[in-house]
Short mmCIF file of C-alpha atoms in Angstrom, two decimals:
data_model
loop_
_atom_site.label_atom_id
_atom_site.label_comp_id
_atom_site.label_asym_id
_atom_site.label_seq_id
_atom_site.Cartn_x
_atom_site.Cartn_y
_atom_site.Cartn_z
CA MET M 815 -7.51 10.54 23.51
CA PRO M 816 -4.37 12.69 24.05
CA GLU M 817 -5.02 16.39 24.45
CA SER M 818 -2.69 17.10 21.49
CA ALA M 819 -4.90 15.13 19.08
CA TYR M 820 -5.02 16.41 15.51
CA ASP M 821 -8.22 16.56 13.50
CA VAL M 822 -6.59 14.43 10.78
CA VAL M 823 -3.41 12.35 10.99
CA ILE M 824 -2.08 10.96 7.70
CA ILE M 825 0.36 8.06 7.66
CA GLY M 826 2.40 8.22 4.47
CA ALA M 827 3.66 11.32 2.65
CA GLY M 828 3.69 9.95 -0.88
CA PRO M 829 1.31 11.22 -3.60
CA ALA M 830 -1.87 9.97 -1.87
CA GLY M 831 -0.86 11.29 1.54
CA LEU M 832 0.16 14.70 0.21
CA ALA M 833 -3.10 14.99 -1.75
CA ALA M 834 -5.06 14.09 1.38
CA ALA M 835 -3.16 16.66 3.42
CA ARG M 836 -3.88 19.40 0.89
CA SER M 837 -7.63 18.78 0.80
CA ALA M 838 -7.97 18.29 4.56
CA ALA M 839 -5.93 21.41 5.36
CA ALA M 840 -7.95 23.42 2.81
CA CYS M 841 -11.05 22.58 4.86
CA GLY M 842 -9.49 24.11 7.98
CA ALA M 843 -8.61 20.84 9.73
CA THR M 844 -5.48 20.52 11.86
CA VAL M 845 -3.34 18.00 9.98
CA MET M 846 -0.29 15.95 10.90
CA LEU M 847 1.56 14.16 8.10
CA VAL M 848 3.87 11.27 9.09
CA ASP M 849 6.33 9.37 6.89
CA ASP M 850 9.06 6.84 7.63
CA ASN M 851 11.39 8.27 4.98
CA PRO M 852 13.66 11.27 5.54
CA GLN M 853 11.85 13.15 2.74
CA THR M 854 8.30 13.39 1.45
CA GLY M 855 7.23 12.20 -2.00
CA GLY M 856 7.25 8.42 -1.75
CA GLN M 857 8.95 6.38 -4.44
CA ILE M 858 7.51 8.38 -7.34
CA TRP M 859 8.35 11.90 -6.15
CA ARG M 860 11.27 11.08 -3.86
CA GLY M 861 13.54 14.09 -3.35
CA GLU M 862 11.78 16.40 -5.80
CA PRO M 863 12.36 19.99 -4.70
CA ARG M 864 8.93 21.15 -5.88
CA LEU M 865 7.21 19.19 -3.12
CA ALA M 866 5.95 21.19 -0.19
CA VAL M 867 3.88 20.37 2.86
CA PRO M 868 0.48 22.04 2.50
CA SER M 869 -0.04 25.23 4.48
CA GLY M 870 -1.64 24.41 7.79
CA ALA M 871 -0.23 20.87 7.97
CA SER M 872 2.56 19.65 10.26
CA LEU M 873 5.12 17.05 9.20
CA VAL M 874 7.21 14.40 10.93
CA CYS M 875 9.65 12.46 8.72
CA GLY M 876 11.71 9.43 9.67
CA ALA M 877 8.97 8.15 11.98
CA ARG M 878 7.25 4.75 11.98
CA VAL M 879 4.02 3.70 13.64
CA PHE M 880 4.78 0.51 15.54
CA ALA M 881 1.66 0.16 17.71
CA ALA M 882 -1.89 1.43 18.18
CA PRO M 883 -2.69 0.94 21.88
CA ALA M 884 -6.23 2.35 21.75
CA PRO M 885 -8.65 4.09 19.36
CA GLY M 886 -7.39 7.55 18.50
CA ARG M 887 -3.82 6.81 19.63
CA LEU M 888 -0.68 5.78 17.78
CA TRP M 889 2.79 5.01 19.07
CA LEU M 890 5.65 6.10 16.82
CA GLU M 891 9.41 5.83 16.85
CA THR M 892 12.19 7.79 15.13
CA PHE M 893 15.89 6.97 15.15
CA ASP M 894 16.40 8.77 18.45
CA ARG M 895 13.04 9.08 20.23
CA ASP M 896 9.49 7.82 20.54
CA PHE M 897 6.19 9.62 20.97
CA GLU M 898 2.43 9.22 21.09
CA LEU M 899 0.16 10.84 18.52
CA GLY M 900 -3.56 11.42 18.92
CA TYR M 901 -6.08 11.75 16.11
CA ARG M 902 -9.79 12.27 15.54
CA ARG M 903 -9.64 10.95 11.98
CA LEU M 904 -6.88 8.82 10.48
CA ILE M 905 -5.91 8.43 6.81
CA LEU M 906 -3.70 5.48 5.89
CA ALA M 907 -1.64 6.18 2.79
CA THR M 908 1.02 3.55 3.47
CA GLY M 909 1.62 2.77 -0.20
CA ALA M 910 3.09 -0.45 -1.54
CA ARG M 911 6.33 -2.36 -1.75
CA GLU M 912 7.90 -4.46 -4.47
CA ARG M 913 7.15 -8.15 -4.77
CA PHE M 914 10.26 -10.30 -4.96
CA LEU M 915 10.12 -13.86 -6.25
CA PRO M 916 13.02 -16.04 -5.12
CA PHE M 917 15.19 -17.77 -7.70
CA PRO M 918 18.72 -19.23 -7.49
CA GLY M 919 21.18 -16.44 -6.74
CA TRP M 920 18.63 -13.74 -5.95
CA THR M 921 20.40 -12.96 -2.66
CA LEU M 922 23.71 -12.13 -4.39
CA PRO M 923 25.04 -8.59 -3.85
CA ASN M 924 23.86 -6.23 -6.63
CA VAL M 925 20.58 -8.09 -7.20
CA MET M 926 18.04 -5.49 -6.10
CA GLY M 927 14.43 -4.53 -6.38
CA ALA M 928 13.81 -2.33 -9.41
CA GLY M 929 12.31 0.51 -7.39
CA GLY M 930 14.86 0.06 -4.62
CA PHE M 931 17.71 0.30 -7.12
CA GLU M 932 16.27 3.51 -8.53
CA ALA M 933 15.96 4.92 -5.01
CA LEU M 934 19.63 4.12 -4.31
CA ALA M 935 20.64 5.74 -7.59
CA LYS M 936 18.68 8.87 -6.64
CA SER M 937 20.48 8.85 -3.30
CA GLY M 938 23.92 8.85 -4.91
CA LEU M 939 24.79 5.25 -5.90
CA PRO M 940 27.12 5.56 -8.93
CA ILE M 941 25.47 3.97 -11.97
CA ARG M 942 27.16 5.72 -14.91
CA GLY M 943 28.67 3.08 -17.18
CA LYS M 944 27.28 0.19 -15.10
CA ARG M 945 25.67 -2.68 -17.02
CA VAL M 946 22.10 -3.16 -15.81
CA VAL M 947 19.39 -5.71 -16.60
CA VAL M 948 15.87 -4.69 -15.60
CA ALA M 949 13.51 -7.65 -15.18
CA GLY M 950 10.18 -8.69 -13.71
CA SER M 951 6.77 -7.26 -14.53
CA GLY M 952 4.78 -4.05 -14.74
CA PRO M 953 5.11 -0.43 -15.84
CA LEU M 954 7.59 0.26 -13.03
CA LEU M 955 10.24 -1.54 -15.08
CA LEU M 956 9.98 1.04 -17.86
CA ALA M 957 10.03 3.97 -15.46
CA VAL M 958 13.12 2.62 -13.71
CA ALA M 959 14.82 1.84 -17.02
CA ARG M 960 14.18 5.37 -18.25
CA TYR M 961 15.76 6.87 -15.13
CA LEU M 962 18.79 4.58 -15.26
CA ARG M 963 19.46 5.23 -18.93
CA ALA M 964 19.04 9.00 -18.49
CA HIS M 965 21.69 8.91 -15.76
CA GLY M 966 24.32 7.04 -17.70
CA ALA M 967 23.72 3.35 -16.97
CA GLU M 968 24.38 0.86 -19.77
CA LEU M 969 20.91 -0.67 -20.04
CA ARG M 970 21.41 -4.21 -21.38
CA LEU M 971 17.73 -5.15 -21.73
CA ILE M 972 14.30 -5.07 -20.14
CA ALA M 973 12.79 -8.52 -19.50
CA GLU M 974 8.99 -8.44 -19.03
CA GLN M 975 7.30 -11.68 -18.03
CA ALA M 976 3.92 -10.72 -19.55
CA SER M 977 3.16 -12.16 -22.97
CA ARG M 978 3.29 -10.10 -26.15
CA ALA M 979 -0.42 -10.74 -26.71
CA ALA M 980 -1.28 -9.34 -23.27
CA LEU M 981 0.86 -6.27 -23.89
CA VAL M 982 -0.72 -5.66 -27.30
CA ARG M 983 -4.23 -5.88 -25.82
CA PHE M 984 -3.23 -3.44 -23.10
CA THR M 985 -1.70 -1.00 -25.59
CA LEU M 986 -4.80 -1.07 -27.78
CA GLY M 987 -6.93 -0.39 -24.73
CA LEU M 988 -4.97 2.79 -24.04
CA SER M 989 -7.01 4.46 -26.78
CA ARG M 990 -9.69 4.88 -24.06
CA HIS M 991 -7.14 6.73 -21.92
CA PRO M 992 -5.48 9.33 -24.21
CA GLY M 993 -3.35 10.78 -21.44
CA LYS M 994 -1.95 7.37 -20.56
CA LEU M 995 -1.36 6.60 -24.23
CA TRP M 996 0.71 9.76 -24.61
CA GLU M 997 2.71 8.91 -21.46
CA ALA M 998 3.42 5.44 -22.87
CA VAL M 999 4.56 6.85 -26.21
CA GLN M 1000 6.91 9.30 -24.51
CA LEU M 1001 8.30 6.58 -22.24
CA ARG M 1002 9.02 4.19 -25.08
CA ALA M 1003 10.57 6.99 -27.14
CA ARG M 1004 13.11 7.60 -24.39
CA LEU M 1005 14.02 3.91 -24.44
CA LEU M 1006 14.53 3.53 -28.19
CA GLY M 1007 17.43 1.22 -28.89
CA THR M 1008 17.00 -0.73 -25.64
CA ARG M 1009 15.96 -4.37 -26.02
CA TYR M 1010 12.52 -4.99 -24.57
CA LEU M 1011 11.68 -8.70 -24.43
CA SER M 1012 8.19 -9.92 -23.57
CA ALA M 1013 7.52 -13.40 -22.13
CA CYS M 1014 11.04 -13.30 -20.68
CA TRP M 1015 12.18 -13.65 -17.08
CA PRO M 1016 15.26 -14.39 -14.94
CA ILE M 1017 15.78 -17.93 -13.71
CA ALA M 1018 19.15 -17.48 -11.98
CA ALA M 1019 21.62 -14.82 -10.90
CA ASP M 1020 25.21 -15.90 -11.37
CA GLY M 1021 28.43 -14.81 -9.69
CA GLY M 1022 30.85 -15.34 -6.84
CA ALA M 1023 31.25 -12.52 -4.35
CA ARG M 1024 28.76 -10.44 -6.33
CA LEU M 1025 26.55 -10.55 -9.39
CA GLU M 1026 28.31 -11.21 -12.70
CA SER M 1027 25.47 -12.24 -15.00
CA VAL M 1028 21.81 -13.21 -15.05
CA THR M 1029 20.37 -16.28 -16.74
CA LEU M 1030 17.22 -15.41 -18.67
CA TYR M 1031 14.53 -17.64 -20.17
CA ARG M 1032 12.45 -16.95 -23.26
CA ALA M 1033 10.57 -19.28 -25.58
CA GLY M 1034 12.44 -22.42 -24.53
CA ARG M 1035 15.87 -20.76 -24.76
CA THR M 1036 18.16 -19.70 -21.92
CA TRP M 1037 21.24 -17.49 -22.02
CA ARG M 1038 23.51 -15.55 -19.70
CA GLU M 1039 23.46 -11.78 -19.88
CA PRO M 1040 26.56 -10.15 -18.32
CA CYS M 1041 25.66 -7.32 -15.95
CA ASP M 1042 26.80 -5.40 -12.90
CA TYR M 1043 23.29 -4.99 -11.49
CA LEU M 1044 19.99 -6.81 -11.80
CA ALA M 1045 17.00 -4.57 -11.01
CA CYS M 1046 14.16 -7.02 -10.54
CA GLY M 1047 10.59 -6.71 -9.30
CA PHE M 1048 7.39 -8.65 -9.99
CA GLY M 1049 4.80 -5.97 -9.38
CA LEU M 1050 3.76 -4.26 -6.17
CA VAL M 1051 2.11 -5.40 -2.94
CA PRO M 1052 0.00 -3.04 -0.76
CA ASN M 1053 1.41 -2.29 2.70
CA VAL M 1054 -1.60 -3.47 4.72
CA GLU M 1055 0.09 -4.36 8.02
CA LEU M 1056 -0.92 -1.18 9.85
CA PRO M 1057 -4.51 -1.23 8.51
CA ALA M 1058 -4.80 -4.87 9.59
CA LEU M 1059 -3.47 -4.04 13.05
CA LEU M 1060 -6.15 -1.34 13.33
CA GLY M 1061 -8.86 -3.86 12.42
CA CYS M 1062 -9.59 -2.60 8.89
CA ARG M 1063 -11.16 -5.21 6.62
CA LEU M 1064 -8.96 -6.36 3.75
CA GLY M 1065 -10.27 -7.16 0.28
CA ALA M 1066 -8.71 -9.15 -2.54
CA SER M 1067 -6.53 -6.24 -3.70
CA GLY M 1068 -5.91 -4.26 -0.51
CA VAL M 1069 -7.79 -2.37 2.20
CA ALA M 1070 -11.55 -2.35 1.53
CA VAL M 1071 -13.07 1.16 1.47
CA ASP M 1072 -16.44 2.78 0.81
CA GLU M 1073 -17.16 5.59 -1.66
CA TYR M 1074 -15.54 8.14 0.66
CA GLN M 1075 -12.42 5.97 1.14
CA GLN M 1076 -13.52 5.08 4.68
CA THR M 1077 -12.45 1.64 5.88
CA SER M 1078 -14.58 -0.79 7.88
CA VAL M 1079 -13.42 1.07 11.02
CA ALA M 1080 -15.28 4.34 11.53
CA GLY M 1081 -13.02 7.37 11.33
CA ILE M 1082 -10.19 5.54 9.56
CA TYR M 1083 -9.71 6.12 5.83
CA ALA M 1084 -7.31 4.63 3.29
CA ALA M 1085 -6.03 6.02 -0.01
CA GLY M 1086 -3.52 5.17 -2.69
CA GLU M 1087 -1.78 1.88 -3.37
CA VAL M 1088 -2.77 0.47 0.03
CA THR M 1089 -6.31 0.04 -1.35
CA GLY M 1090 -5.02 -1.68 -4.51
CA ILE M 1091 -2.28 -1.05 -7.05
CA GLY M 1092 -3.55 1.65 -9.39
CA GLY M 1093 -0.83 4.16 -10.20
CA LEU M 1094 -0.20 7.84 -9.56
CA ASP M 1095 -3.43 9.36 -10.87
CA LEU M 1096 -5.65 7.02 -8.86
CA SER M 1097 -3.57 7.62 -5.73
CA LEU M 1098 -3.95 11.37 -6.07
CA VAL M 1099 -7.72 11.36 -6.50
CA GLU M 1100 -8.23 8.82 -3.69
CA GLY M 1101 -6.09 11.00 -1.43
CA GLU M 1102 -8.17 14.08 -2.23
CA ILE M 1103 -11.42 12.25 -1.53
CA ALA M 1104 -10.12 10.85 1.76
CA GLY M 1105 -8.85 14.27 2.84
CA PHE M 1106 -12.17 15.99 2.22
CA ALA M 1107 -14.16 13.21 3.88
CA ALA M 1108 -11.89 13.00 6.94
CA ALA M 1109 -12.12 16.78 7.35
CA GLY M 1110 -15.91 16.56 7.44
CA LYS M 1111 -16.56 17.88 3.91
CA PRO M 1112 -17.92 14.85 2.02
CA ASP M 1113 -19.81 17.03 -0.48
CA SER M 1114 -16.47 18.39 -1.70
CA ALA M 1115 -15.37 14.81 -2.44
CA ARG M 1116 -18.30 13.77 -4.59
CA PRO M 1117 -17.24 15.61 -7.78
CA LEU M 1118 -14.08 13.47 -7.79
CA PHE M 1119 -15.91 10.14 -7.93
CA SER M 1120 -16.11 9.95 -11.73
CA ALA M 1121 -12.38 10.57 -12.15
CA ARG M 1122 -11.66 7.88 -9.58
CA GLU M 1123 -13.82 5.39 -11.47
CA ARG M 1124 -12.00 6.16 -14.70
CA HIS M 1125 -8.63 5.59 -13.07
CA ARG M 1126 -9.87 2.37 -11.47
CA ARG M 1127 -10.79 0.99 -14.89
CA PHE M 1128 -7.26 1.70 -16.06
CA ALA M 1129 -5.88 0.00 -12.94
CA ALA M 1130 -7.96 -3.10 -13.69
CA ALA M 1131 -6.53 -3.20 -17.22
CA LEU M 1132 -3.03 -2.97 -15.78
CA ASP M 1133 -3.74 -5.84 -13.43
CA ARG M 1134 -4.95 -8.07 -16.28
CA ALA M 1135 -2.05 -7.24 -18.58
CA PHE M 1136 0.71 -7.85 -16.05
CA ALA M 1137 -0.75 -10.79 -14.10
CA LEU M 1138 2.04 -13.16 -13.07
CA ARG M 1139 2.26 -16.34 -15.12
CA GLU M 1140 2.10 -19.79 -13.55
CA GLU M 1141 5.59 -20.72 -14.78
CA LEU M 1142 7.09 -18.31 -12.25
CA LYS M 1143 6.02 -20.66 -9.46
CA ASN M 1144 8.80 -22.96 -10.64
CA LEU M 1145 11.56 -20.40 -10.09
CA PRO M 1146 12.79 -21.47 -6.62
CA GLN M 1147 14.75 -24.70 -6.32
CA ASP M 1148 14.72 -26.75 -3.11
CA ASP M 1149 17.86 -25.03 -1.83
CA THR M 1150 16.80 -21.51 -2.83
CA LEU M 1151 16.48 -19.20 0.16
CA VAL M 1152 12.96 -17.82 0.42
CA CYS M 1153 13.20 -16.18 3.85
CA ARG M 1154 16.53 -14.40 3.61
CA CYS M 1155 16.26 -12.89 7.11
CA GLU M 1156 16.26 -16.34 8.74
CA ASP M 1157 18.06 -18.31 5.95
CA VAL M 1158 15.14 -20.67 5.31
CA ALA M 1159 15.19 -22.62 2.05
CA PHE M 1160 12.14 -23.40 -0.08
CA GLU M 1161 12.37 -27.14 0.54
CA ARG M 1162 11.80 -26.63 4.30
CA ILE M 1163 8.93 -24.21 3.76
CA ARG M 1164 6.88 -26.05 1.14
CA ARG M 1165 6.52 -29.09 3.44
CA ARG M 1166 4.59 -27.01 5.97
CA SER M 1167 0.79 -26.78 6.03
CA GLY M 1168 0.52 -23.00 6.05
CA TRP M 1169 1.98 -19.67 7.11
CA ARG M 1170 1.60 -20.19 10.87
CA ASP M 1171 3.07 -23.71 10.69
CA ALA M 1172 6.01 -22.42 8.65
CA LYS M 1173 6.71 -19.70 11.20
CA LEU M 1174 6.58 -22.13 14.12
CA GLN M 1175 8.70 -24.84 12.50
CA THR M 1176 11.20 -22.86 10.41
CA ARG M 1177 11.10 -19.21 11.68
CA CYS M 1178 10.11 -18.13 8.17
CA GLY M 1179 8.84 -14.55 8.42
CA MET M 1180 10.22 -14.04 11.94
CA GLY M 1181 13.20 -11.86 10.96
CA PRO M 1182 13.63 -8.08 10.77
CA CYS M 1183 11.35 -7.65 7.74
CA GLN M 1184 8.57 -9.53 9.55
CA GLY M 1185 7.54 -11.43 6.43
CA ARG M 1186 7.27 -8.40 4.16
CA VAL M 1187 9.53 -10.04 1.56
CA CYS M 1188 8.92 -13.77 1.95
CA GLY M 1189 5.23 -13.29 2.77
CA ALA M 1190 4.36 -11.79 -0.61
CA ALA M 1191 6.46 -14.42 -2.38
CA LEU M 1192 4.75 -17.29 -0.56
CA GLU M 1193 1.33 -15.83 -1.23
CA PHE M 1194 2.08 -16.23 -4.94
CA LEU M 1195 4.03 -19.49 -4.72
CA LEU M 1196 1.84 -21.40 -2.24
CA GLY M 1197 -1.31 -19.30 -1.79
CA TRP M 1198 -0.54 -18.52 1.86
CA LYS M 1199 -1.72 -15.34 3.58
CA PRO M 1200 -0.56 -14.09 7.00
CA ASP M 1201 -3.27 -14.87 9.54
CA SER M 1202 -2.61 -12.06 12.01
CA VAL M 1203 -0.73 -8.81 12.58
CA ARG M 1204 0.53 -7.96 16.04
CA PRO M 1205 2.47 -5.02 17.43
CA PRO M 1206 5.14 -3.95 16.94
CA VAL M 1207 4.37 -3.56 13.23
CA PHE M 1208 8.05 -2.66 12.72
CA PRO M 1209 11.05 -3.58 14.87
CA ALA M 1210 11.15 -1.16 17.82
CA ARG M 1211 13.41 -0.42 20.75
CA ILE M 1212 12.59 -2.08 24.07
CA ALA M 1213 12.29 1.35 25.68
CA SER M 1214 9.67 2.38 23.12
CA LEU M 1215 7.57 -0.70 23.82
CA SER M 1216 7.14 0.37 27.43
CA GLY M 1217 5.13 3.37 26.21
CA PRO M 1218 6.18 6.52 24.33
CA ARG M 1219 6.72 9.54 26.53
CA CYS M 1220 7.67 12.61 24.54
CA PRO M 1221 5.28 14.44 22.21
CA PRO M 1222 6.31 15.40 18.63
CA ARG M 1223 8.00 18.78 18.30
#
């Protein structure tokens, strides 16, 4: 283990990672927080000035872990250097990414992930007066729509694939979560006047050089909705590549953890969306528990168990309400690109026997995103799961692969 090893290294500076850093640092542990974005906060708190790194914790932004050569060691790369980081305990708070489902025209310019579009808008993309359709599934659609409308976008409609019956059941169940019910009421109040269509989804994006309209389906009817942008996402997928590389066991919904958020690998913990999609409150409490446990204070974590269980019940209700419908498996046509990195159409992929065969015969999943986009789509469309994760987890420079040399400053 490198001499500069930290007591606790946390990968991911979103809500779960920041919560873990606070609790671990409060216990007196030396903490290093690492994130691949230029700012802390993750998607939810991106760029918020109130965020601060906990006292006693160090921070490296713009850095990605691309390899783990031995227990207690990580290799990382930034835009201009690489370095090795040592740890005694590791917390993985790698979050989640959007799930994209391919349909005709989804690769047109101005068709974007809902969360990705919001991130671009927060970074300065002009949206005032732009016509936007928000489509897909899950609460993220409403949060994105609220932001876009508050910043001057012309919100044409929100298309949610979940049925009205499922949404009604979910809303009635919010009576058991008063705080969530109040959040939902406030969110809908800020979207009054915006069309919100259940059991509705995009089947094609239309345009020449860029998006001009989106074709939507609802109750046997299709129509074209003119728009400048389509913000589209079908839920979230945990970022489990690094945990898998480290040998952590994966469950049905993400990284499997015990009551202290420890994975199947001793000394490695996981918290937040990487353990399963559950929302902000669950991410925060899981991060706190992981931070206390990794810092050697498990008794401080136990009082948080009941809150975590309450938030997990809410997450399960979310999962039931916004489960993707079978009809969405019919979205791609034979000539629809599924792997956009390598320009591989659905017709070539669906003839293969599985993920490995598809990679060998078509290069599906072999491009820069390393299957992060097409992999989640094919898991839903064909039931395929990647069978291995190998370094580098992210694309890395040849010089970095020979072994990082300089320590973090």
